[in-house]
Coordinates of C-alpha atoms in Angstrom, one line a residue:
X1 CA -19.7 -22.3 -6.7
X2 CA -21.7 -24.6 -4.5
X3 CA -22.5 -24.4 -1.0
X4 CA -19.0 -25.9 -0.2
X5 CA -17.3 -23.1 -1.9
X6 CA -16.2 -25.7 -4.7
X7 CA -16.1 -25.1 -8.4
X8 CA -19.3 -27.0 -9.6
X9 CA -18.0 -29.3 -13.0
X10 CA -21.3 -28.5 -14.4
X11 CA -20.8 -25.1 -16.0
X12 CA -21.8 -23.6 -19.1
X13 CA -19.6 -25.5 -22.1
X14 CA -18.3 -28.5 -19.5
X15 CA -19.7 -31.8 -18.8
X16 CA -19.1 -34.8 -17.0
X17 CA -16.1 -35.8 -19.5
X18 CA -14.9 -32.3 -20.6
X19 CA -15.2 -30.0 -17.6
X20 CA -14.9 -26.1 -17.3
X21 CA -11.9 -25.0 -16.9
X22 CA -10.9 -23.7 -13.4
X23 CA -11.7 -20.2 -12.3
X24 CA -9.1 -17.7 -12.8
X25 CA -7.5 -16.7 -9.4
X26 CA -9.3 -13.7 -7.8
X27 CA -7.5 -10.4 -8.0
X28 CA -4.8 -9.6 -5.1
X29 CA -7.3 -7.9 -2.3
X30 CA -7.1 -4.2 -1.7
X31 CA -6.0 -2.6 0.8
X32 CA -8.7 -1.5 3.2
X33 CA -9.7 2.2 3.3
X34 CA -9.1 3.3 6.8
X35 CA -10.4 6.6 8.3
X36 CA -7.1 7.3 10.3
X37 CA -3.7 8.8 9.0
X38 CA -1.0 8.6 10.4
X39 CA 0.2 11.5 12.9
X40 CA 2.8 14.1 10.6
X41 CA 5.1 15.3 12.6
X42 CA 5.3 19.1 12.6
X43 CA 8.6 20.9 12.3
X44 CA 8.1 24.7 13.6
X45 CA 10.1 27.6 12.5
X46 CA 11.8 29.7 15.4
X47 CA 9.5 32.7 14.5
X48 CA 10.7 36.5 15.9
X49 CA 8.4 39.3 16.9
X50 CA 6.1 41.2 19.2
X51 CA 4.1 38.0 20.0
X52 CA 6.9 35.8 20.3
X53 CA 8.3 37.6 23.0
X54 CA 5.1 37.6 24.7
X55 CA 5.1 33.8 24.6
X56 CA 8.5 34.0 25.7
X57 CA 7.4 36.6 29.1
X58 CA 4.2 34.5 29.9
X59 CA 6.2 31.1 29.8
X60 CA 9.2 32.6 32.0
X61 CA 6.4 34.1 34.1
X62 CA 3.9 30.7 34.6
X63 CA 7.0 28.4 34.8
X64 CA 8.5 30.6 37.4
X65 CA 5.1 31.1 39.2
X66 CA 4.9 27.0 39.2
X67 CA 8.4 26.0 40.1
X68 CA 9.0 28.7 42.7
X69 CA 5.1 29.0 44.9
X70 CA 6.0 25.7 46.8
X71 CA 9.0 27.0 48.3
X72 CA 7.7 30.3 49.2
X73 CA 6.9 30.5 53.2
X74 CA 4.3 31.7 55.5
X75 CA 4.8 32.1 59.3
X76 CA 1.2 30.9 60.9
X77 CA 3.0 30.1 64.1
X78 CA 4.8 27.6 66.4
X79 CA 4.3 24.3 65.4
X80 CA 2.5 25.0 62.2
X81 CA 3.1 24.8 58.5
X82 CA 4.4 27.2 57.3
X83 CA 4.2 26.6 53.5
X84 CA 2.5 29.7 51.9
X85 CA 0.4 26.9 49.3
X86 CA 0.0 24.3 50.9
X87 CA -2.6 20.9 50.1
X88 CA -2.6 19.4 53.4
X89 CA -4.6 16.1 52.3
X90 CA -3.3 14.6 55.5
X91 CA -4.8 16.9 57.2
X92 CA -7.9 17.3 55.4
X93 CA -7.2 21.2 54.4
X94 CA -6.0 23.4 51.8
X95 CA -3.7 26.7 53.2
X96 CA -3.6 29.7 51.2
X97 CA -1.2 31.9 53.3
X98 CA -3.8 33.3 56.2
X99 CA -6.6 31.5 54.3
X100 CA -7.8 27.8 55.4
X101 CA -10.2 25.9 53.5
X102 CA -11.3 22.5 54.8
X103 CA -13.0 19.6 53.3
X104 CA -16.5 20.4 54.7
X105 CA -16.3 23.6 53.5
X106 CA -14.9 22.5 49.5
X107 CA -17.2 24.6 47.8
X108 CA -15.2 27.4 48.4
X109 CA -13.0 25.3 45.8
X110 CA -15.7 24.8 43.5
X111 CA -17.0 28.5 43.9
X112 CA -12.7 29.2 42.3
X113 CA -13.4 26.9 39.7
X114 CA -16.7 28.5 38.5
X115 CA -14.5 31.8 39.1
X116 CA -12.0 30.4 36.7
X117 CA -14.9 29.2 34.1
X118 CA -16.1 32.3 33.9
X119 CA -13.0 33.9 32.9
X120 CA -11.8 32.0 30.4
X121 CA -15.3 32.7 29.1
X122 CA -14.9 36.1 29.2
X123 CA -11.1 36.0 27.9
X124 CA -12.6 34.3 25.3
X125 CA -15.3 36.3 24.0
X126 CA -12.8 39.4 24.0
X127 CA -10.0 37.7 22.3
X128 CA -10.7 34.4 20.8
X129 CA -8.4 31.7 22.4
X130 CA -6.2 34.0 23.8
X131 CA -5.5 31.6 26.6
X132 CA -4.8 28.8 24.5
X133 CA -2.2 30.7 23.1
X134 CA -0.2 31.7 25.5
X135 CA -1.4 30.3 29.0
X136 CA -2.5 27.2 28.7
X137 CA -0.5 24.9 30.3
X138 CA -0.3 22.0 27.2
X139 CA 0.8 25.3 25.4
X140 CA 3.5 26.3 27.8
X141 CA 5.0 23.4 28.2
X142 CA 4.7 22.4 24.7
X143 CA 6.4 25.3 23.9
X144 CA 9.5 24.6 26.3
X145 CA 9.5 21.2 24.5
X146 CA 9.9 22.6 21.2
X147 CA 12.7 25.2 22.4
X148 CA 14.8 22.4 23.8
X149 CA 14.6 20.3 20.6
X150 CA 15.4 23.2 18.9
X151 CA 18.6 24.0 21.0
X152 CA 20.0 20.3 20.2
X153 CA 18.8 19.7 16.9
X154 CA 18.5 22.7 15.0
X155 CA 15.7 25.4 13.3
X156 CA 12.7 23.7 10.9
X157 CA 15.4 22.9 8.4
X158 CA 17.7 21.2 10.3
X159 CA 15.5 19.0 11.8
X160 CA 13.8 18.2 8.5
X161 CA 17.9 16.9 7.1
X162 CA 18.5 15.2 10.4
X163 CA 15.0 13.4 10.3
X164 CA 15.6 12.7 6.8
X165 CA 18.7 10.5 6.8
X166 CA 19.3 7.2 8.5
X167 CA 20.4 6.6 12.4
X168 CA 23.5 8.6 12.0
X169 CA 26.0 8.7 15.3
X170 CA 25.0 12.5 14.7
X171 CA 21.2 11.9 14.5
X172 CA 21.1 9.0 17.5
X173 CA 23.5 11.4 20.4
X174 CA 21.1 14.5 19.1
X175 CA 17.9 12.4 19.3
X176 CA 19.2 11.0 22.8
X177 CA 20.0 14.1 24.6
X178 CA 16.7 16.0 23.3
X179 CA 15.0 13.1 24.9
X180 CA 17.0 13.4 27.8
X181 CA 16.6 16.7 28.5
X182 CA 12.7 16.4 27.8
X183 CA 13.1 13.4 30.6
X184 CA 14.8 16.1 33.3
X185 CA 12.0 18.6 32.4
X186 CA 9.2 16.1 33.1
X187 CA 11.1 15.0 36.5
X188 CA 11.0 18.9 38.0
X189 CA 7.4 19.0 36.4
X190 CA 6.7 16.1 38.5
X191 CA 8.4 17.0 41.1
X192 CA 7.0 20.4 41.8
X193 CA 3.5 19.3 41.6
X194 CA 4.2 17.0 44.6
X195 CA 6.0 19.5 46.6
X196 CA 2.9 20.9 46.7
X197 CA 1.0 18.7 49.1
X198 CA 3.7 17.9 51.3
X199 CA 6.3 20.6 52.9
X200 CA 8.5 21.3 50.1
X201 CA 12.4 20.9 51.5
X202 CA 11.5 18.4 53.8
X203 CA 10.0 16.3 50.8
X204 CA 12.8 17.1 48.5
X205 CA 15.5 16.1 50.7
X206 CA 13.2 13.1 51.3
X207 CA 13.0 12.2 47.8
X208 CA 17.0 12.8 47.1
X209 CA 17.6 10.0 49.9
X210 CA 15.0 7.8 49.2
X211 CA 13.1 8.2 52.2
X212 CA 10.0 10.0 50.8
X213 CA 6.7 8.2 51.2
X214 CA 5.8 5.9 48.0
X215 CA 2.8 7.5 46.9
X216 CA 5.0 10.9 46.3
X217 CA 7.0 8.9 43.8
X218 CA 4.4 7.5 42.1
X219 CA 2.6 10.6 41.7
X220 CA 6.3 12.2 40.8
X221 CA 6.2 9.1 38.1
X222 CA 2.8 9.9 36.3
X223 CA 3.1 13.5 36.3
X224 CA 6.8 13.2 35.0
X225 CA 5.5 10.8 32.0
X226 CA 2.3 12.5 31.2
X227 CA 4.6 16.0 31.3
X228 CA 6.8 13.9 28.9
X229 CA 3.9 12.2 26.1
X230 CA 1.8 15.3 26.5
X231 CA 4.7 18.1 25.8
X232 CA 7.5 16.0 24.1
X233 CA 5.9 13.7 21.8
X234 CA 1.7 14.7 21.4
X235 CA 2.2 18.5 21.7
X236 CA -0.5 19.2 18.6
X237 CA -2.9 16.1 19.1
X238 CA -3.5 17.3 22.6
X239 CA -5.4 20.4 21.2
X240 CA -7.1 19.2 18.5
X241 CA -7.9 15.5 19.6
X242 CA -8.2 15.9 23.6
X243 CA -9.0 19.1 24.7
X244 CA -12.7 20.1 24.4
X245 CA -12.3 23.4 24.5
X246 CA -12.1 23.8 20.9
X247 CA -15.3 22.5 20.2
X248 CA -16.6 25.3 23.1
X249 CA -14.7 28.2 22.3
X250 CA -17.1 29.0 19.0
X251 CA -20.5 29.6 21.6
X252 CA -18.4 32.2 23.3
X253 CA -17.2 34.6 20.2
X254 CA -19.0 36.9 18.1
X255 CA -18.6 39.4 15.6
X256 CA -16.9 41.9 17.8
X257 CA -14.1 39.0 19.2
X258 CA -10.4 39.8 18.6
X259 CA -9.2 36.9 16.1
X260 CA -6.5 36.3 14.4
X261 CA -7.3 36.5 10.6
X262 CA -5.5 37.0 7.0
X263 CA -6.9 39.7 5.6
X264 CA -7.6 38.2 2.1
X265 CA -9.5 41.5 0.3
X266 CA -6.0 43.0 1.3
X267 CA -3.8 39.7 0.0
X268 CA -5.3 38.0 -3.0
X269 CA -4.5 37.2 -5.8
X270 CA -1.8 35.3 -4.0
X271 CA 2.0 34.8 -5.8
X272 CA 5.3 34.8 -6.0
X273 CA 6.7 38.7 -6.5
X274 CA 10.4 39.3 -7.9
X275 CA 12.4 42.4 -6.6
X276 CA 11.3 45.9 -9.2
X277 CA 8.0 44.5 -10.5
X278 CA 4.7 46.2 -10.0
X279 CA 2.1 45.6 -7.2
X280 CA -0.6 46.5 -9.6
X281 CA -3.2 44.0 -10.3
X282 CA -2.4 41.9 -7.2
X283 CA -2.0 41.0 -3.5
X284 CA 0.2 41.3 -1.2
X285 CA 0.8 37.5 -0.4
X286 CA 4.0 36.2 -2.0
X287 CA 3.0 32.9 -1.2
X288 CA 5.8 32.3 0.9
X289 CA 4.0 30.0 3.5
X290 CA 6.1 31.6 5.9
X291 CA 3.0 31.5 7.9
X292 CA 2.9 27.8 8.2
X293 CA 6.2 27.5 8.8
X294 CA 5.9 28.7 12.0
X295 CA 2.8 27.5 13.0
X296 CA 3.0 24.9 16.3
X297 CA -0.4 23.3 15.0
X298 CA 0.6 22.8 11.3
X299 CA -2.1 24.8 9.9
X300 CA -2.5 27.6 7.1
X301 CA -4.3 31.0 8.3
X302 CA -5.0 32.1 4.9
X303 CA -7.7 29.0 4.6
X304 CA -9.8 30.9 7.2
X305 CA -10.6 30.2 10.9
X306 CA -9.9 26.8 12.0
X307 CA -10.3 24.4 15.3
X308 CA -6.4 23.9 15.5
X309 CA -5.7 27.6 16.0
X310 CA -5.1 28.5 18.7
X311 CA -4.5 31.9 18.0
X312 CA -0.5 32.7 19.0
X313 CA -0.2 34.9 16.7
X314 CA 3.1 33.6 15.7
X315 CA 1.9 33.6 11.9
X316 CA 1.6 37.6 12.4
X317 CA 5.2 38.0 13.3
X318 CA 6.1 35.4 10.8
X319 CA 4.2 37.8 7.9
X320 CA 5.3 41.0 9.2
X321 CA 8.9 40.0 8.9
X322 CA 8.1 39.2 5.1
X323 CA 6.1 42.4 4.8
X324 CA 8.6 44.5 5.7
X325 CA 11.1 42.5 4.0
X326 CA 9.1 43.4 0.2
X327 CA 8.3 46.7 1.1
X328 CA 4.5 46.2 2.5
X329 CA 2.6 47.3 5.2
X330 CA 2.3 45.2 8.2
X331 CA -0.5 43.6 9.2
X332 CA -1.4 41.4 6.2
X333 CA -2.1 38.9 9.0
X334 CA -3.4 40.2 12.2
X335 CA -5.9 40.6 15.1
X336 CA -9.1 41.8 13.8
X337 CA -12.9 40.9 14.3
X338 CA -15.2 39.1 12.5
X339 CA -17.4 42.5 12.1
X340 CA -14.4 44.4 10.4
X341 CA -13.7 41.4 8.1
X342 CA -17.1 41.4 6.9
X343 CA -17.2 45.3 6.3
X344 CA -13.7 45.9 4.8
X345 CA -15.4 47.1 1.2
X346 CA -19.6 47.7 2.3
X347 CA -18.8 50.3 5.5
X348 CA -16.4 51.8 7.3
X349 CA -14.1 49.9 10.5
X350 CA -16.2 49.2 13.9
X351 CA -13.0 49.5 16.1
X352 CA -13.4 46.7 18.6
X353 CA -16.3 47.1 21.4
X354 CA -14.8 45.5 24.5
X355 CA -17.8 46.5 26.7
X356 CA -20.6 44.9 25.1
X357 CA -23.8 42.8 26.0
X358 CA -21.6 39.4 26.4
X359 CA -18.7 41.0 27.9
X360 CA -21.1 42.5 30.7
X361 CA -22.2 39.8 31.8
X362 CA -19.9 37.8 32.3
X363 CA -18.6 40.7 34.0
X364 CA -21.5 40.4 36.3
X365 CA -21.4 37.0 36.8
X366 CA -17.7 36.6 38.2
X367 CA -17.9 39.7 40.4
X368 CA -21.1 38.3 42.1
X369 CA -19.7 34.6 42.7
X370 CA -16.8 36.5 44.1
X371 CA -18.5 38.7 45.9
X372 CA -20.5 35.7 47.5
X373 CA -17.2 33.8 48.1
X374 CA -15.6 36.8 49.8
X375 CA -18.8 37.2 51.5
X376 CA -18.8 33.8 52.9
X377 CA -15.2 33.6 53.5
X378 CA -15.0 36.5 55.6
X379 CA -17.9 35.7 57.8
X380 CA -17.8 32.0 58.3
X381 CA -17.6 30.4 61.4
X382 CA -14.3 29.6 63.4
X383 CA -15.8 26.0 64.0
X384 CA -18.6 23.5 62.6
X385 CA -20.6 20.9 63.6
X386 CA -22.0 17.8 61.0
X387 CA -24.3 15.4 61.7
X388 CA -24.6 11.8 60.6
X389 CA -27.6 9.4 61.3
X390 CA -27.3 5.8 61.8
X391 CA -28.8 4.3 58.4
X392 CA -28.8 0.5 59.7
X393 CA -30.7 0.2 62.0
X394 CA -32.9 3.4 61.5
X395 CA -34.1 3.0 64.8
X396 CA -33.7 0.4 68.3
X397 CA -37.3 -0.5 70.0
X398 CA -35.9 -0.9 73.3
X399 CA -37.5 -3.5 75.8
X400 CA -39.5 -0.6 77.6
X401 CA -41.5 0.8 74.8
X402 CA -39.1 3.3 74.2
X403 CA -36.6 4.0 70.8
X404 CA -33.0 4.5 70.3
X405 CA -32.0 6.9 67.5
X406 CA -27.9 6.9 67.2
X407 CA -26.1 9.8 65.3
X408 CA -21.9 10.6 64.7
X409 CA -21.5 14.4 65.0
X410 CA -18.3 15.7 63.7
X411 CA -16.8 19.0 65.6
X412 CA -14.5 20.9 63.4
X413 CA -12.1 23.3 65.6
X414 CA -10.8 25.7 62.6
X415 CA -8.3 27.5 64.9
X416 CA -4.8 26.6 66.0
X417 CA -5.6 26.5 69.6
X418 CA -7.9 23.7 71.5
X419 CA -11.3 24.7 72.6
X420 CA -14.4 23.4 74.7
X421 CA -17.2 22.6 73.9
X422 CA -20.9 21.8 74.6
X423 CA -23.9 20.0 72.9
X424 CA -28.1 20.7 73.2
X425 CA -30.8 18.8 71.9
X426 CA -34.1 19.8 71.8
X427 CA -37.2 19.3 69.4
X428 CA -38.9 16.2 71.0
X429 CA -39.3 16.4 74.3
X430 CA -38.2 14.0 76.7
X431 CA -35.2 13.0 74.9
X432 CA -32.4 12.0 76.5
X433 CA -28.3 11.6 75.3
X434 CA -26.3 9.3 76.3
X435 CA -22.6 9.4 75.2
X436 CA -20.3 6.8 74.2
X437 CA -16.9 8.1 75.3
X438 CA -18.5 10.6 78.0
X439 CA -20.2 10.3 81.8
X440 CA -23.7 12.3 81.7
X441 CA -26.0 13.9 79.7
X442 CA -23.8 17.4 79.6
X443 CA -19.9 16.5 79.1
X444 CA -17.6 19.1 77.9
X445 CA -15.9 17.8 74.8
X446 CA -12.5 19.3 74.1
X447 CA -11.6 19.3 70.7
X448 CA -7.8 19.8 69.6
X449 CA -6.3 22.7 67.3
X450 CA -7.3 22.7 63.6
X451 CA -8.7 19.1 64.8
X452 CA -12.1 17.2 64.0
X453 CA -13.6 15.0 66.3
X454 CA -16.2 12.4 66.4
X455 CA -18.7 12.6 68.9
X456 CA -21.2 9.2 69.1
X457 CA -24.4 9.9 70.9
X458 CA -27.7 7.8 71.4
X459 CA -30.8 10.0 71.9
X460 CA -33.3 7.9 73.7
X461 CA -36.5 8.1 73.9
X462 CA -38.7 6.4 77.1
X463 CA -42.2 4.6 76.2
X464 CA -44.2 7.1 78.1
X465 CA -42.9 9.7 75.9
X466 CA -43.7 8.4 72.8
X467 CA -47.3 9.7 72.6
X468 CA -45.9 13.4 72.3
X469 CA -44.2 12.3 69.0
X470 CA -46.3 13.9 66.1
X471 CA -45.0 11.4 63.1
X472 CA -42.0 8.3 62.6
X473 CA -39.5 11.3 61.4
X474 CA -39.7 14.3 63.8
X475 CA -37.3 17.0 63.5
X476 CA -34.7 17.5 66.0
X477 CA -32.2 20.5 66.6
X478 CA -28.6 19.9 67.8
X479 CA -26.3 22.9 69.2
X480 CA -23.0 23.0 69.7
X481 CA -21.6 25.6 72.5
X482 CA -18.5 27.1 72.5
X483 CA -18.1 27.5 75.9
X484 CA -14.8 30.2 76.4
X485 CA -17.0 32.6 73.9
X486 CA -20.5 31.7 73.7
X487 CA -20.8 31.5 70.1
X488 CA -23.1 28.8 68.8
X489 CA -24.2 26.6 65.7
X490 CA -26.7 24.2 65.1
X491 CA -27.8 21.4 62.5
X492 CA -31.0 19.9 61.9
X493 CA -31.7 16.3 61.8
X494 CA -34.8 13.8 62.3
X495 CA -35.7 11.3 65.3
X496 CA -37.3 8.2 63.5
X497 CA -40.0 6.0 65.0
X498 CA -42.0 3.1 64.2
X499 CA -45.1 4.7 62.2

């Protein structure tokens, strides 16, 4: 080929007058190997049990925890809400029956999330992915997905023949109203999340006549089609693709962890087993898969642990059923530890050690962030005080000689009453306020129930004082009075200068 990509006439055996004869056309191209496969849909087995009625409790439980805390009341007094939960954005708080948090004080909300952390790290580290199993709210939900399909369309099998055959009036009304009903779910997912921030029956009548405000229907929107890709149609690629915790969970177990496992010393050699032979010289699998029938995530147990368990022990009930069905003990699959695994022919069973060296701290940890939380909580202040400097300009030079500092302080009146207060400064002498909305150097500045306000003050400084200043940022101490009790705070900020 030359450069042109043409065939060149001078090839081995042509010439000018006899030329080659043309290539042969190149073989049909491959197609590329890709890295991805396409998503197999899973088609879980209704399994029966011990653990399947857990799952059944904790969903019934968390749903009806979820649906039902917005509309539960608490009575904080006239003119107040009275939502027990409450996320009053609007008002820059968060009401947990007597207990108000506000947004200078969100750590408290962090300090619940490092409570929460902690945990699921100690859940964990006693029992695997215990909360992945039957908490988790992808799990719950996904769960409640599955049950409805199941309810229009059928067990495993059924849904296998119906996904099997062509767009059927049976397979396109079945389809439609699983979908449907998937579509309602998502809507009172949606729906309850919102009611939430706003007071719940006021909102919902708002929403039914189309007088709510818009960003509660657009919230209402993404939660109800999240709820609806994440439940309905991901279900499985949430946990393995999305969700880190997965990849986390393996730091937090150990030997002494309750996992689910298939006891293979106990099942192997694996087969099938007809009615009246002999157990001799063999396990007690049957090879049945009814383990993997039944398993939301798709996978086999007997293959060992795996990142897509998520340990519902559903493959336990499934196998106990079968056990009991050939005549076996129980238990073939079931929670054990990693230690008992590995000793089941060298030395006798551990038991399971709860209390531990990993178990105790984390122990520690969550009661001493709670313990500083309740600490905190309990002895905080009925009323704050912030304080923001003026960042451009720094500082005025005024026409005397003397500087201008300016500052925003923000009064925070926790209480559901109005309240008076007072304001000191002191640090560098010979400073002197002066108020923007307020006549003097002492005004009493009323602040409104469960109300911040912003106060703007200039401290001033006259030339003749500027000699006592001992660098360009000295510190300065502001105190806020209340002036019906006598209790005070402060904050400390800095008086800049030219250096």
């Amino acid at each position: 080929m030359t450069a042109m990509g043409k065939p060149n006439k001078f090839l081995i055996g042509g010439d000018g007058a006899h030329p080659a004869p043309p290539l042969a056309a190149p073989p049909p191209a491959t197609p590329a190997h890709s890295d991805y496969v396409s998503r197999q849909k899973i088609y879980p087995k209704l399994a029966r049990g011990t653990f399947r009625n857990v799952k059944w409790a904790v969903m019934a439980i968390t749903l009806g925890i979820y649906y039902i805390v917005p509309w539960l009341r608490w009575n904080r007094g006239e003119g107040l809400p009275d939502q027990a939960i409450l996320f009053d954005f609007a008002n820059q708080r968060l009401l947990f029956g007597p207990i108000e948090i506000w947004a200078q004080e969100f750590y408290y909300v962090t300090g619940l999330l490092v409570l929460g952390a902690l945990g699921l790290f100690l859940a964990t580290s006693i029992a695997g992915r215990m909360w992945c199993g039957y908490a988790c709210p992808q799990t719950v939900w996904t769960d409640l997905m599955i049950a409805v399909e199941r309810f229009w369309q059928g067990d495993r099998n059924a849904q296998l023949r119906l996904d099997e055959h062509g767009w059927t009036f049976e397979k396109i009304w079945k389809k439609s109203v699983t979908h449907l009903s998937w579509l309602l779910i998502s809507l009172a997912t949606g729906g309850a999340v919102v009611f939430y921030f706003r007071d719940a029956p006021t909102l919902g009548v708002e929403l039914l006549h189309g007088t709510a405000p818009g960003v509660a229907y657009v919230f209402l929107g993404i939660f109800a089609l999240t709820t609806y890709l994440l439940g309905g149609w991901a279900r499985e690629q949430v946990c393995i693709y999305m969700c880190p915790w997965p990849r986390i969970q393996g730091a937090m177990v150990d030997r002494d962890s309750l996992l689910i496992s298939y006891r293979d010393l106990r099942g192997e050699p694996r087969g099938a087993h007809k009615k009246g032979t002999t157990w001799d010289d063999r396990g007690d699998c049957i090879d049945c898969t009814a383990c993997v029938a039944v398993c939301p995530m798709g996978i086999d147990i007997r293959d060992g642990s795996q990142l897509e368990c998520i340990q519902c022990a559903l493959c336990i009930d499934a196998c106990n059923e079968i056990m009991d069905r050939v005549g076996r003990p129980r238990d073939l699959i079931a929670y054990t530890t990693i230690g008992n695994l590995a000793n089941a022919t060298s030395a006798p069973r551990e038991g399971w050690r709860i209390i531990r060296p990993r178990t105790l701290l984390y122990t520690a940890m969550i009661t001493l962030v709670a313990s500083l939380m309740g600490w905190s909580l309990f002895n905080r202040a009925d009323f704050e005080l912030s304080v923001i400097q003026d960042r451009n300009p720094l500082f005025v030079v005024l026409s005397d000689g003397g500087v201008r500092n300016g500052y925003t302080l923000k009064i925070a009146n926790k209480i559901e009453g109005a309240r008076q207060f007072k304001l000191r400064f002191s640090g560098v002498p010979g400073l002197q306020p002066k108020f923007v909305e307020f006549d003097g150097t002492d005004p009493m500045i009323e602040v409104g129930p469960a109300e911040v306000r912003a106060v703007k003050v200039f401290l001033l400084l006259p030339g003749d004082k500027k000699k006592d200043l001992k660098s360009d940022a000295d510190p300065v101490k502001i105190e806020l009075d209340d002036v019906a009790n006598g209790h005070t705070t402060s904050r400390t900020t800095t008086f800049r200068s030219p250096p």
